mmCIF file of C-alpha atoms in Angstrom:
data_model
loop_
_atom_site.group_PDB
_atom_site.id
_atom_site.type_symbol
_atom_site.label_atom_id
_atom_site.label_comp_id
_atom_site.label_asym_id
_atom_site.label_seq_id
_atom_site.Cartn_x
_atom_site.Cartn_y
_atom_site.Cartn_z
ATOM 1 C CA UNK A 1 112.790 82.987 136.707
ATOM 2 C CA UNK A 2 110.086 83.187 134.029
ATOM 3 C CA UNK A 3 111.395 82.551 130.534
ATOM 4 C CA UNK A 4 110.683 85.549 128.263
ATOM 5 C CA UNK A 5 109.121 85.078 124.845
ATOM 6 C CA UNK A 6 111.370 85.873 121.881
ATOM 7 C CA UNK A 7 110.430 87.878 118.805
ATOM 8 C CA UNK A 8 112.121 89.709 115.927
ATOM 9 C CA UNK A 9 112.172 93.339 114.787
ATOM 10 C CA UNK A 10 113.218 93.974 111.194
ATOM 11 C CA UNK A 11 113.946 97.312 109.499
ATOM 12 C CA UNK A 12 114.828 95.883 106.064
ATOM 13 C CA UNK A 13 118.441 97.096 106.095
ATOM 14 C CA UNK A 14 120.334 97.652 102.841
ATOM 15 C CA UNK A 15 123.971 96.514 102.723
ATOM 16 C CA UNK A 16 126.655 98.158 100.623
ATOM 17 C CA UNK A 17 126.674 96.673 97.121
ATOM 18 C CA UNK A 18 123.073 95.511 97.513
ATOM 19 C CA UNK A 19 120.014 96.687 95.578
ATOM 20 C CA UNK A 20 116.898 97.746 97.570
ATOM 21 C CA UNK A 21 114.874 94.948 95.975
ATOM 22 C CA UNK A 22 117.348 92.421 97.360
ATOM 23 C CA UNK A 23 116.935 93.878 100.858
ATOM 24 C CA UNK A 24 113.156 93.597 100.598
ATOM 25 C CA UNK A 25 113.388 89.982 99.476
ATOM 26 C CA UNK A 26 115.757 89.202 102.352
ATOM 27 C CA UNK A 27 113.161 90.516 104.816
ATOM 28 C CA UNK A 28 110.693 88.006 103.373
ATOM 29 C CA UNK A 29 113.285 85.208 103.578
ATOM 30 C CA UNK A 30 113.929 86.232 107.175
ATOM 31 C CA UNK A 31 110.202 85.938 107.880
ATOM 32 C CA UNK A 32 110.271 82.340 106.670
ATOM 33 C CA UNK A 33 113.397 81.628 108.741
ATOM 34 C CA UNK A 34 112.094 82.994 112.048
ATOM 35 C CA UNK A 35 108.703 81.361 111.485
ATOM 36 C CA UNK A 36 110.399 77.963 111.172
ATOM 37 C CA UNK A 37 112.681 78.740 114.123
ATOM 38 C CA UNK A 38 109.763 79.264 116.502
ATOM 39 C CA UNK A 39 109.814 83.003 117.255
ATOM 40 C CA UNK A 40 106.549 84.434 118.589
ATOM 41 C CA UNK A 41 106.212 87.421 116.274
ATOM 42 C CA UNK A 42 107.947 89.417 113.551
ATOM 43 C CA UNK A 43 107.420 93.164 113.477
ATOM 44 C CA UNK A 44 108.457 95.378 110.586
ATOM 45 C CA UNK A 45 109.352 99.019 111.165
ATOM 46 C CA UNK A 46 108.385 102.172 109.275
ATOM 47 C CA UNK A 47 111.171 104.428 107.985
ATOM 48 C CA UNK A 48 111.205 107.002 105.199
ATOM 49 C CA UNK A 49 113.930 108.767 103.194
ATOM 50 C CA UNK A 50 116.568 106.500 104.707
ATOM 51 C CA UNK A 51 119.493 105.072 102.783
ATOM 52 C CA UNK A 52 120.077 102.336 105.365
ATOM 53 C CA UNK A 53 116.500 101.052 105.724
ATOM 54 C CA UNK A 54 113.771 100.517 103.114
ATOM 55 C CA UNK A 55 110.866 99.450 105.329
ATOM 56 C CA UNK A 56 108.718 102.343 104.077
ATOM 57 C CA UNK A 57 105.698 100.373 102.805
ATOM 58 C CA UNK A 58 105.233 98.540 106.100
ATOM 59 C CA UNK A 59 101.760 97.123 105.427
ATOM 60 C CA UNK A 60 102.846 95.636 102.090
ATOM 61 C CA UNK A 61 105.775 93.849 103.720
ATOM 62 C CA UNK A 62 103.512 92.579 106.515
ATOM 63 C CA UNK A 63 101.091 91.108 103.969
ATOM 64 C CA UNK A 64 103.854 89.447 101.977
ATOM 65 C CA UNK A 65 105.519 88.096 105.129
ATOM 66 C CA UNK A 66 102.232 86.733 106.463
ATOM 67 C CA UNK A 67 101.564 85.016 103.138
ATOM 68 C CA UNK A 68 104.935 83.259 103.255
ATOM 69 C CA UNK A 69 104.665 82.051 106.860
ATOM 70 C CA UNK A 70 102.501 79.588 108.757
ATOM 71 C CA UNK A 71 102.221 80.422 112.444
ATOM 72 C CA UNK A 72 104.256 83.476 113.466
ATOM 73 C CA UNK A 73 102.414 86.715 114.277
ATOM 74 C CA UNK A 74 103.338 89.525 111.882
ATOM 75 C CA UNK A 75 102.879 93.199 112.633
ATOM 76 C CA UNK A 76 104.116 96.750 112.615
ATOM 77 C CA UNK A 77 106.950 97.915 114.774
ATOM 78 C CA UNK A 78 105.423 100.263 114.186
ATOM 79 C CA UNK A 79 103.098 102.302 112.041
ATOM 80 C CA UNK A 80 103.849 105.954 112.808
ATOM 81 C CA UNK A 81 100.234 107.025 113.182
ATOM 82 C CA UNK A 82 100.712 110.808 112.781
ATOM 83 C CA UNK A 83 102.007 110.103 109.247
ATOM 84 C CA UNK A 84 98.705 108.527 108.223
ATOM 85 C CA UNK A 85 94.931 108.812 108.247
ATOM 86 C CA UNK A 86 93.549 106.764 111.182
ATOM 87 C CA UNK A 87 90.767 105.535 108.880
ATOM 88 C CA UNK A 88 93.253 104.221 106.324
ATOM 89 C CA UNK A 89 95.359 102.527 109.015
ATOM 90 C CA UNK A 90 92.227 100.836 110.383
ATOM 91 C CA UNK A 91 91.250 99.620 106.906
ATOM 92 C CA UNK A 92 94.742 98.368 106.096
ATOM 93 C CA UNK A 93 95.038 96.333 109.279
ATOM 94 C CA UNK A 94 91.456 95.070 109.324
ATOM 95 C CA UNK A 95 92.069 93.815 105.777
ATOM 96 C CA UNK A 96 95.231 92.071 106.977
ATOM 97 C CA UNK A 97 93.286 90.580 109.893
ATOM 98 C CA UNK A 98 90.608 89.319 107.491
ATOM 99 C CA UNK A 99 93.256 87.630 105.350
ATOM 100 C CA UNK A 100 95.403 86.240 108.213
ATOM 101 C CA UNK A 101 93.047 86.004 111.225
ATOM 102 C CA UNK A 102 94.711 85.860 114.619
ATOM 103 C CA UNK A 103 98.202 86.540 113.249
ATOM 104 C CA UNK A 104 98.380 90.343 112.862
ATOM 105 C CA UNK A 105 99.596 92.969 115.362
ATOM 106 C CA UNK A 106 99.133 96.742 115.063
ATOM 107 C CA UNK A 107 101.986 98.545 116.772
ATOM 108 C CA UNK A 108 101.584 102.333 116.796
ATOM 109 C CA UNK A 109 104.215 105.008 117.309
ATOM 110 C CA UNK A 110 104.086 108.803 117.293
ATOM 111 C CA UNK A 111 107.575 109.640 116.018
ATOM 112 C CA UNK A 112 107.887 110.556 112.322
ATOM 113 C CA UNK A 113 110.359 107.770 111.532
ATOM 114 C CA UNK A 114 112.251 110.231 109.348
ATOM 115 C CA UNK A 115 113.552 113.802 109.077
ATOM 116 C CA UNK A 116 111.423 116.922 109.378
ATOM 117 C CA UNK A 117 111.052 117.685 105.663
ATOM 118 C CA UNK A 118 110.031 114.117 104.857
ATOM 119 C CA UNK A 119 107.556 114.162 107.741
ATOM 120 C CA UNK A 120 106.045 117.320 106.220
ATOM 121 C CA UNK A 121 105.781 115.543 102.860
ATOM 122 C CA UNK A 122 103.943 112.667 104.567
ATOM 123 C CA UNK A 123 101.611 114.804 106.670
ATOM 124 C CA UNK A 124 101.079 117.472 103.967
ATOM 125 C CA UNK A 125 100.695 120.522 106.218
ATOM 126 C CA UNK A 126 102.698 122.272 108.902
ATOM 127 C CA UNK A 127 99.622 122.201 111.150
ATOM 128 C CA UNK A 128 99.531 118.394 110.954
ATOM 129 C CA UNK A 129 103.297 118.285 111.471
ATOM 130 C CA UNK A 130 103.024 120.302 114.686
ATOM 131 C CA UNK A 131 99.878 118.612 116.029
ATOM 132 C CA UNK A 132 100.220 116.766 119.321
ATOM 133 C CA UNK A 133 97.111 114.589 119.146
ATOM 134 C CA UNK A 134 98.374 111.004 119.232
ATOM 135 C CA UNK A 135 95.795 109.811 121.829
ATOM 136 C CA UNK A 136 92.996 111.427 119.817
ATOM 137 C CA UNK A 137 94.222 109.727 116.648
ATOM 138 C CA UNK A 138 94.184 106.359 118.427
ATOM 139 C CA UNK A 139 90.630 106.997 119.635
ATOM 140 C CA UNK A 140 89.591 107.837 116.054
ATOM 141 C CA UNK A 141 91.224 104.679 114.718
ATOM 142 C CA UNK A 142 89.395 102.555 117.275
ATOM 143 C CA UNK A 143 86.075 104.273 116.521
ATOM 144 C CA UNK A 144 86.501 103.774 112.768
ATOM 145 C CA UNK A 145 87.068 100.077 113.581
ATOM 146 C CA UNK A 146 83.906 100.000 115.736
ATOM 147 C CA UNK A 147 86.000 99.235 118.814
ATOM 148 C CA UNK A 148 84.782 102.477 120.444
ATOM 149 C CA UNK A 149 81.569 104.448 119.989
ATOM 150 C CA UNK A 150 81.734 107.873 118.392
ATOM 151 C CA UNK A 151 80.540 110.660 120.703
ATOM 152 C CA UNK A 152 77.084 111.901 119.702
ATOM 153 C CA UNK A 153 77.406 114.537 117.018
ATOM 154 C CA UNK A 154 81.015 113.720 116.175
ATOM 155 C CA UNK A 155 81.956 114.809 112.663
ATOM 156 C CA UNK A 156 82.831 111.220 111.652
ATOM 157 C CA UNK A 157 79.893 109.549 113.403
ATOM 158 C CA UNK A 158 78.637 106.716 111.201
ATOM 159 C CA UNK A 159 81.897 106.357 109.256
ATOM 160 C CA UNK A 160 83.219 102.810 109.620
ATOM 161 C CA UNK A 161 86.319 101.104 108.270
ATOM 162 C CA UNK A 162 86.044 98.257 105.797
ATOM 163 C CA UNK A 163 85.849 95.307 105.872
ATOM 164 C CA UNK A 164 83.150 95.597 108.501
ATOM 165 C CA UNK A 165 82.710 92.852 111.040
ATOM 166 C CA UNK A 166 86.454 92.126 111.135
ATOM 167 C CA UNK A 167 88.126 92.887 114.470
ATOM 168 C CA UNK A 168 90.938 95.395 114.695
ATOM 169 C CA UNK A 169 94.178 93.479 115.406
ATOM 170 C CA UNK A 170 95.641 93.834 118.907
ATOM 171 C CA UNK A 171 96.927 97.349 119.542
ATOM 172 C CA UNK A 172 100.396 98.040 120.912
ATOM 173 C CA UNK A 173 101.930 101.371 121.846
ATOM 174 C CA UNK A 174 105.583 101.710 120.887
ATOM 175 C CA UNK A 175 107.731 104.195 122.731
ATOM 176 C CA UNK A 176 111.201 105.248 123.738
ATOM 177 C CA UNK A 177 109.961 107.510 126.541
ATOM 178 C CA UNK A 178 107.825 107.301 129.649
ATOM 179 C CA UNK A 179 105.000 109.014 127.755
ATOM 180 C CA UNK A 180 104.439 105.886 125.682
ATOM 181 C CA UNK A 181 104.590 103.707 128.788
ATOM 182 C CA UNK A 182 101.946 105.787 130.545
ATOM 183 C CA UNK A 183 99.645 105.945 127.511
ATOM 184 C CA UNK A 184 99.839 102.188 126.889
ATOM 185 C CA UNK A 185 98.946 101.577 130.520
ATOM 186 C CA UNK A 186 96.017 103.976 130.485
ATOM 187 C CA UNK A 187 94.644 102.375 127.308
ATOM 188 C CA UNK A 188 95.087 98.855 128.653
ATOM 189 C CA UNK A 189 97.111 97.673 125.638
ATOM 190 C CA UNK A 190 100.545 96.125 125.178
ATOM 191 C CA UNK A 191 103.653 98.286 125.488
ATOM 192 C CA UNK A 192 106.814 97.851 123.410
ATOM 193 C CA UNK A 193 109.784 99.831 124.729
ATOM 194 C CA UNK A 194 112.614 100.766 122.351
ATOM 195 C CA UNK A 195 115.393 99.921 124.782
ATOM 196 C CA UNK A 196 117.829 99.506 121.879
ATOM 197 C CA UNK A 197 118.001 103.272 121.325
ATOM 198 C CA UNK A 198 116.148 104.919 124.223
ATOM 199 C CA UNK A 199 117.950 106.942 126.863
ATOM 200 C CA UNK A 200 115.390 105.935 129.496
ATOM 201 C CA UNK A 201 116.003 103.185 132.027
ATOM 202 C CA UNK A 202 114.037 100.122 130.823
ATOM 203 C CA UNK A 203 113.091 99.185 134.385
ATOM 204 C CA UNK A 204 111.586 102.653 134.912
ATOM 205 C CA UNK A 205 109.689 102.366 131.613
ATOM 206 C CA UNK A 206 108.183 98.982 132.488
ATOM 207 C CA UNK A 207 107.337 100.113 136.029
ATOM 208 C CA UNK A 208 105.638 103.246 134.659
ATOM 209 C CA UNK A 209 103.573 101.095 132.313
ATOM 210 C CA UNK A 210 102.541 98.769 135.150
ATOM 211 C CA UNK A 211 101.713 101.662 137.467
ATOM 212 C CA UNK A 212 99.377 103.293 134.948
ATOM 213 C CA UNK A 213 97.825 100.089 133.615
ATOM 214 C CA UNK A 214 94.055 99.865 133.609
ATOM 215 C CA UNK A 215 92.348 96.771 132.148
ATOM 216 C CA UNK A 216 91.113 97.383 128.622
ATOM 217 C CA UNK A 217 91.702 95.187 125.600
ATOM 218 C CA UNK A 218 94.216 93.414 127.866
ATOM 219 C CA UNK A 219 93.255 92.180 131.318
ATOM 220 C CA UNK A 220 96.879 92.356 132.506
ATOM 221 C CA UNK A 221 99.925 94.375 131.412
ATOM 222 C CA UNK A 222 102.300 92.914 128.846
ATOM 223 C CA UNK A 223 105.653 94.575 128.126
ATOM 224 C CA UNK A 224 108.090 93.970 125.278
ATOM 225 C CA UNK A 225 111.681 95.255 125.142
ATOM 226 C CA UNK A 226 113.432 95.910 121.854
ATOM 227 C CA UNK A 227 117.112 94.953 122.046
ATOM 228 C CA UNK A 228 119.996 94.655 119.606
ATOM 229 C CA UNK A 229 121.475 91.150 119.777
ATOM 230 C CA UNK A 230 123.795 89.206 117.498
ATOM 231 C CA UNK A 231 124.853 85.570 117.729
ATOM 232 C CA UNK A 232 127.485 83.549 115.905
ATOM 233 C CA UNK A 233 129.251 80.239 116.403
ATOM 234 C CA UNK A 234 132.100 81.922 118.305
ATOM 235 C CA UNK A 235 132.504 85.114 120.299
ATOM 236 C CA UNK A 236 135.200 86.311 117.913
ATOM 237 C CA UNK A 237 132.971 85.872 114.880
ATOM 238 C CA UNK A 238 130.054 87.610 116.589
ATOM 239 C CA UNK A 239 132.158 90.639 117.515
ATOM 240 C CA UNK A 240 133.615 90.762 114.002
ATOM 241 C CA UNK A 241 130.122 90.767 112.489
ATOM 242 C CA UNK A 242 128.998 93.390 115.020
ATOM 243 C CA UNK A 243 131.435 95.946 113.589
ATOM 244 C CA UNK A 244 128.709 96.554 110.986
ATOM 245 C CA UNK A 245 126.298 97.503 113.796
ATOM 246 C CA UNK A 246 128.895 99.770 115.393
ATOM 247 C CA UNK A 247 129.366 101.641 112.112
ATOM 248 C CA UNK A 248 125.577 101.914 111.741
ATOM 249 C CA UNK A 249 125.345 103.448 115.228
ATOM 250 C CA UNK A 250 128.156 105.881 114.432
ATOM 251 C CA UNK A 251 126.436 106.899 111.217
ATOM 252 C CA UNK A 252 123.193 107.631 113.066
ATOM 253 C CA UNK A 253 124.999 109.644 115.754
ATOM 254 C CA UNK A 254 127.084 111.625 113.254
ATOM 255 C CA UNK A 255 124.406 112.141 110.613
ATOM 256 C CA UNK A 256 126.453 110.180 108.048
ATOM 257 C CA UNK A 257 123.894 107.553 107.174
ATOM 258 C CA UNK A 258 124.441 105.021 104.464
ATOM 259 C CA UNK A 259 124.118 101.317 103.636
ATOM 260 C CA UNK A 260 125.441 98.765 106.104
ATOM 261 C CA UNK A 261 129.202 98.452 105.821
ATOM 262 C CA UNK A 262 131.120 95.194 105.647
ATOM 263 C CA UNK A 263 133.074 94.356 108.827
ATOM 264 C CA UNK A 264 136.335 95.296 107.075
ATOM 265 C CA UNK A 265 135.036 98.689 105.909
ATOM 266 C CA UNK A 266 133.398 99.297 109.275
ATOM 267 C CA UNK A 267 136.662 98.554 111.103
ATOM 268 C CA UNK A 268 138.511 101.020 108.889
ATOM 269 C CA UNK A 269 135.972 103.804 109.450
ATOM 270 C CA UNK A 270 135.838 103.222 113.195
ATOM 271 C CA UNK A 271 139.644 103.284 113.332
ATOM 272 C CA UNK A 272 139.888 106.449 111.221
ATOM 273 C CA UNK A 273 137.416 108.240 113.473
ATOM 274 C CA UNK A 274 138.898 106.782 116.692
ATOM 275 C CA UNK A 275 135.592 105.301 117.805
ATOM 276 C CA UNK A 276 135.447 102.307 120.134
ATOM 277 C CA UNK A 277 132.942 99.674 118.906
ATOM 278 C CA UNK A 278 132.303 98.554 122.487
ATOM 279 C CA UNK A 279 131.066 102.018 123.464
ATOM 280 C CA UNK A 280 128.822 102.263 120.419
ATOM 281 C CA UNK A 281 127.334 98.831 121.185
ATOM 282 C CA UNK A 282 127.147 99.041 124.977
ATOM 283 C CA UNK A 283 123.465 98.019 125.028
ATOM 284 C CA UNK A 284 123.802 95.205 122.492
ATOM 285 C CA UNK A 285 124.066 91.540 123.425
ATOM 286 C CA UNK A 286 126.807 89.943 121.319
ATOM 287 C CA UNK A 287 128.488 86.547 121.393
ATOM 288 C CA UNK A 288 127.722 82.864 121.206
ATOM 289 C CA UNK A 289 124.006 82.042 121.253
ATOM 290 C CA UNK A 290 124.272 80.563 124.734
ATOM 291 C CA UNK A 291 125.855 83.765 126.059
ATOM 292 C CA UNK A 292 123.360 86.018 124.273
ATOM 293 C CA UNK A 293 120.387 84.000 125.528
ATOM 294 C CA UNK A 294 121.698 84.110 129.092
ATOM 295 C CA UNK A 295 122.153 87.901 128.815
ATOM 296 C CA UNK A 296 118.645 88.320 127.410
ATOM 297 C CA UNK A 297 117.097 86.259 130.194
ATOM 298 C CA UNK A 298 118.917 88.400 132.745
ATOM 299 C CA UNK A 299 117.654 91.591 131.061
ATOM 300 C CA UNK A 300 114.075 90.322 131.167
ATOM 301 C CA UNK A 301 114.417 89.348 134.830
ATOM 302 C CA UNK A 302 115.876 92.750 135.759
ATOM 303 C CA UNK A 303 113.172 94.761 133.979
ATOM 304 C CA UNK A 304 110.077 92.582 134.306
ATOM 305 C CA UNK A 305 109.626 92.392 130.533
ATOM 306 C CA UNK A 306 107.390 89.597 129.267
ATOM 307 C CA UNK A 307 109.021 89.436 125.851
ATOM 308 C CA UNK A 308 112.235 90.468 124.101
ATOM 309 C CA UNK A 309 112.171 91.637 120.493
ATOM 310 C CA UNK A 310 115.589 91.183 118.932
ATOM 311 C CA UNK A 311 117.077 93.210 116.093
ATOM 312 C CA UNK A 312 120.267 92.008 114.402
ATOM 313 C CA UNK A 313 122.319 93.811 111.751
ATOM 314 C CA UNK A 314 124.927 92.113 109.582
ATOM 315 C CA UNK A 315 126.348 93.014 106.203
ATOM 316 C CA UNK A 316 125.677 89.495 104.941
ATOM 317 C CA UNK A 317 121.912 88.788 105.163
ATOM 318 C CA UNK A 318 122.598 85.073 105.544
ATOM 319 C CA UNK A 319 124.621 85.788 108.693
ATOM 320 C CA UNK A 320 121.620 87.698 110.031
ATOM 321 C CA UNK A 321 119.365 84.690 109.434
ATOM 322 C CA UNK A 322 121.973 82.433 111.029
ATOM 323 C CA UNK A 323 122.094 84.650 114.109
ATOM 324 C CA UNK A 324 118.354 84.226 114.657
ATOM 325 C CA UNK A 325 118.544 80.466 114.070
ATOM 326 C CA UNK A 326 121.322 80.060 116.620
ATOM 327 C CA UNK A 327 119.535 82.127 119.247
ATOM 328 C CA UNK A 328 116.308 80.155 118.723
ATOM 329 C CA UNK A 329 118.197 76.909 119.283
ATOM 330 C CA UNK A 330 119.857 78.220 122.446
ATOM 331 C CA UNK A 331 116.478 79.390 123.774
ATOM 332 C CA UNK A 332 114.851 76.044 122.997
ATOM 333 C CA UNK A 333 112.155 77.530 120.781
ATOM 334 C CA UNK A 334 109.781 75.041 119.210
ATOM 335 C CA UNK A 335 110.838 75.525 115.611
#
């Protein structure tokens, strides 16, 4: 059985009683922690108008995280391309690549990462909000970065992103559906599947990606699975900490979003609403680091994923860092 690579996905969660600035600083501390621990990459998400997550200025956090780390790859998980100008995204990430060569990833998604009104505020017109042109936007981004040639007579022919001569970082397509799997395969780029919240079978997603893969920037397919996983010194402690994640999941499902609750407050809310934490966390891997690592290896073997990207949520940010440290030790990462 091939050992999967391990990486980290961070959404910069805000805990109850915590200021947003504290949450942002904890993301940067987490970057230092997982860099030392030996994880392959750290990706930072894009969310807007969210009380629970403040990873809105994704590129700024990537730059700050890259500056504070030594070897780990840092990237977007992902930039929601329809929210932005492809030219500006190219310039942002080529600038990051110029500053931190060989350590930047550009993960692209097509979901808004927010509600409809906020998406309209980002995209500025209802026409842009309704447009279904994600592949065309990717082609524009690559042409602005001189990775593709503009068709003769194209309106933007001759427009190039700065700084010129800097390569565009590796492209990844993020998706929770088979559409993303197919597109990533057709483009010949990496595919990151959001198993942690998708309703699709991860095996089907990876197989779809492989079936449609054509060599491009990558010679061979490379698939990443996002998965919620939480480790602690004992099973009991891990499941106690995971009550925060269960309450987060309930809030998303019920539309009652808010900061991460403490385990005690989460237990009370789950009890009041008669919700079973186990059902809310049925996809999550929770327990001692040895158990979690064994479960993750099994998931990778079952799906054919090359890499697992772990997201952990705890009310106490130090417990979140500890979870990643424990898992890295169990996996034998070279931290």
